[in-house]
CSV table of C-alpha atoms and ligand atoms in Angstrom, one decimal:
chain,number,residue,atom,x,y,z
B,872,MET,CA,50.2,-118.3,-54.7
B,873,PHE,CA,46.9,-118.2,-52.9
B,874,PRO,CA,46.3,-120.0,-49.6
B,875,LEU,CA,44.5,-123.3,-50.1
B,876,ALA,CA,42.4,-122.7,-47.1
B,877,LYS,CA,40.7,-119.8,-49.0
B,878,MET,CA,39.9,-121.8,-52.2
B,879,GLN,CA,36.6,-123.1,-51.0
B,880,ASP,CA,35.4,-119.5,-50.5
B,881,TYR,CA,36.8,-118.5,-53.9
B,882,THR,CA,35.1,-121.4,-55.5
B,883,GLN,CA,31.8,-120.3,-54.1
B,884,ASN,CA,32.4,-116.8,-55.3
B,885,TYR,CA,33.2,-118.1,-58.8
B,886,ILE,CA,29.9,-120.1,-58.9
B,887,ARG,CA,27.9,-117.1,-57.5
B,888,ALA,CA,29.4,-115.0,-60.3
B,889,GLY,CA,28.2,-117.4,-62.9
B,890,GLY,CA,31.3,-119.5,-63.5
B,891,ALA,CA,30.3,-122.5,-65.6
B,892,ARG,CA,33.4,-124.7,-65.4
B,893,ALA,CA,35.1,-126.4,-62.5
B,894,PHE,CA,37.0,-123.7,-60.7
B,895,SER,CA,39.8,-126.2,-59.9
B,896,GLU,CA,40.6,-126.2,-63.7
B,897,TYR,CA,42.2,-122.8,-63.3
B,898,TYR,CA,44.8,-123.6,-60.7
B,899,VAL,CA,47.2,-126.3,-59.5
B,900,ALA,CA,47.4,-127.1,-55.8
B,901,GLU,CA,50.9,-127.2,-54.3
B,902,TYR,CA,51.7,-127.8,-50.7
B,903,ASP,CA,49.4,-125.4,-48.9
B,904,GLY,CA,49.0,-123.0,-51.8
B,905,ALA,CA,47.1,-122.7,-55.1
B,906,GLN,CA,48.9,-121.4,-58.2
B,907,PHE,CA,46.7,-120.1,-61.0
B,908,ARG,CA,47.5,-121.2,-64.5
B,909,ARG,CA,49.8,-118.8,-66.4
B,910,SER,CA,47.5,-119.0,-69.4
B,911,LEU,CA,45.0,-116.7,-67.5
B,912,LEU,CA,47.6,-113.9,-67.8
B,913,GLU,CA,46.9,-113.8,-71.5
B,914,ASN,CA,43.7,-112.0,-70.7
B,915,VAL,CA,45.3,-109.5,-68.3
B,916,VAL,CA,46.8,-106.1,-69.3
B,917,PHE,CA,49.1,-104.6,-66.7
B,918,ALA,CA,49.5,-100.8,-67.0
B,919,GLN,CA,50.6,-98.0,-64.7
B,920,HIS,CA,48.3,-95.2,-64.1
B,921,ASN,CA,49.1,-92.1,-62.0
B,922,LEU,CA,45.9,-90.8,-60.4
B,923,VAL,CA,47.4,-87.3,-60.0
B,924,GLN,CA,48.5,-86.7,-63.5
B,925,ASP,CA,46.9,-89.2,-66.0
B,926,SER,CA,43.5,-89.0,-67.6
B,927,ALA,CA,40.9,-91.7,-68.1
B,928,PHE,CA,42.3,-94.3,-70.6
B,929,ASN,CA,39.7,-97.0,-70.9
B,930,GLU,CA,36.2,-98.1,-70.0
B,931,PHE,CA,35.9,-100.6,-67.1
B,932,HIS,CA,33.2,-102.7,-65.6
B,933,LEU,CA,35.0,-102.8,-62.2
B,934,ILE,CA,37.5,-100.3,-60.6
B,935,VAL,CA,38.9,-101.3,-57.2
B,936,CYS,CA,41.0,-98.5,-55.6
B,937,ARG,CA,41.5,-99.1,-51.9
B,938,ASN,CA,43.3,-97.1,-49.3
B,939,VAL,CA,44.8,-94.6,-51.7
B,940,MET,CA,42.4,-91.6,-51.6
B,941,ILE,CA,42.6,-91.3,-47.8
B,942,TYR,CA,46.1,-89.8,-48.4
B,943,PHE,CA,44.8,-87.2,-50.9
B,944,ASP,CA,43.3,-83.8,-50.1
B,945,ARG,CA,39.8,-82.9,-51.1
B,946,ILE,CA,40.7,-81.4,-54.4
B,947,LEU,CA,42.6,-84.4,-55.5
B,948,GLN,CA,39.9,-86.8,-54.2
B,949,ASP,CA,37.4,-85.0,-56.4
B,950,ARG,CA,39.7,-85.3,-59.4
B,951,VAL,CA,40.1,-89.0,-58.8
B,952,HIS,CA,36.3,-89.5,-58.4
B,953,GLY,CA,35.9,-87.7,-61.7
B,954,LEU,CA,38.4,-90.1,-63.3
B,955,PHE,CA,36.5,-93.1,-61.9
B,956,TYR,CA,33.2,-91.8,-63.1
B,957,GLU,CA,34.5,-91.2,-66.6
B,958,SER,CA,36.2,-94.6,-66.7
B,959,LEU,CA,33.3,-96.8,-65.5
B,960,VAL,CA,30.6,-98.1,-67.8
B,961,THR,CA,27.0,-97.5,-66.7
B,962,PHE,CA,26.2,-100.1,-64.1
B,963,GLY,CA,30.0,-100.6,-63.5
B,964,VAL,CA,31.1,-101.1,-59.9
B,965,LEU,CA,33.5,-99.1,-57.9
B,966,GLY,CA,35.3,-100.6,-54.8
B,967,LEU,CA,36.9,-98.2,-52.2
B,968,GLY,CA,38.7,-98.8,-49.0
B,969,ALA,CA,37.1,-99.2,-45.6
B,970,LYS,CA,37.6,-95.6,-44.6
B,971,GLU,CA,36.7,-94.2,-48.1
B,972,SER,CA,33.4,-93.3,-49.5
B,973,ILE,CA,31.5,-91.9,-52.5
B,974,HIS,CA,29.6,-89.6,-50.1
B,975,PHE,CA,30.3,-85.9,-50.4
B,976,SER,CA,32.1,-86.5,-53.7
B,977,PRO,CA,30.8,-84.5,-56.8
B,978,HIS,CA,29.5,-87.8,-58.2
B,979,GLU,CA,27.7,-89.1,-55.1
B,980,ASP,CA,24.3,-89.0,-56.8
B,981,SER,CA,25.5,-91.1,-59.8
B,982,TYR,CA,26.1,-94.2,-57.7
B,983,GLU,CA,23.9,-96.6,-55.8
B,984,GLU,CA,25.3,-98.3,-52.7
B,985,LEU,CA,25.7,-102.0,-53.3
B,986,ASP,CA,27.4,-103.0,-50.0
B,987,PRO,CA,28.2,-100.3,-47.4
B,988,ASN,CA,30.6,-102.6,-45.5
B,989,GLU,CA,32.6,-103.5,-48.5
B,990,ARG,CA,32.3,-99.9,-49.9
B,991,LEU,CA,31.0,-101.2,-53.2
B,992,TYR,CA,29.1,-98.7,-55.4
B,993,LYS,CA,27.3,-99.1,-58.7
B,994,LYS,CA,27.3,-96.3,-61.3
B,995,VAL,CA,23.7,-95.7,-62.2
B,996,ALA,CA,23.6,-92.4,-64.0
I,767,SAM,C1,48.3,-97.8,-48.6
I,767,SAM,S1,48.7,-98.5,-50.2
I,767,SAM,C2,47.2,-99.4,-50.5
I,767,SAM,C3,47.5,-100.6,-51.3
I,767,SAM,C4,46.3,-101.6,-51.6
I,767,SAM,N1,45.3,-101.0,-52.4
I,767,SAM,C5,45.7,-102.0,-50.2
I,767,SAM,O1,44.6,-101.7,-49.9
I,767,SAM,O2,46.4,-102.8,-49.5
I,767,SAM,C6,48.5,-97.1,-51.3
I,767,SAM,C7,48.8,-97.4,-52.7
I,767,SAM,O3,48.6,-96.2,-53.5
I,767,SAM,C8,49.5,-96.1,-54.6
I,767,SAM,N2,49.6,-94.7,-55.0
I,767,SAM,C9,50.0,-93.7,-54.3
I,767,SAM,N3,49.9,-92.6,-55.1
I,767,SAM,C10,49.4,-92.9,-56.3
I,767,SAM,C11,49.1,-92.2,-57.5
I,767,SAM,N4,49.3,-90.9,-57.6
I,767,SAM,N5,48.5,-92.9,-58.5
I,767,SAM,C12,48.3,-94.3,-58.4
I,767,SAM,N6,48.6,-95.0,-57.3
I,767,SAM,C13,49.1,-94.3,-56.2
I,767,SAM,C14,50.8,-96.6,-53.9
I,767,SAM,O4,51.7,-97.1,-54.9
I,767,SAM,C15,50.3,-97.8,-53.0
I,767,SAM,O5,50.3,-99.0,-53.7
């Protein structure tokens, strides 16, 4: 369930991202919440991935990994940045947590900063 009060913002985001249909087709409003249609789950794969042990397993256009790497030491952070780099397509986007950054990682020069506040980076090389 998502708060109904947020749905106006989400609708604008959907339109800005190129959404062509009415965003309201994707959810049912109930009381003060919006429940997205279960049919959307047919397009979602849920999988567990251990950042410490597992290797890259797919190519992604977007990776969001927030507030995890702050708990890792430098060696492990570098490993995870390597995983993200291998797993992103060129021009794919990486989202990190508010206290995390691509700066000083081995792949710093391969990303362009999209939004410093939101910690969004685009893989460019
Ligand atoms: C502080 S929470 C952050 C949760 C969420 N991303 C957020 O920003 O609210 C840290 C998350 O990292 C996950 N985590 C810890 N070690 C991990 C590992 N080795 N591989 C993958 N995820 C891990 C935990 O399960 C937990 O969900």
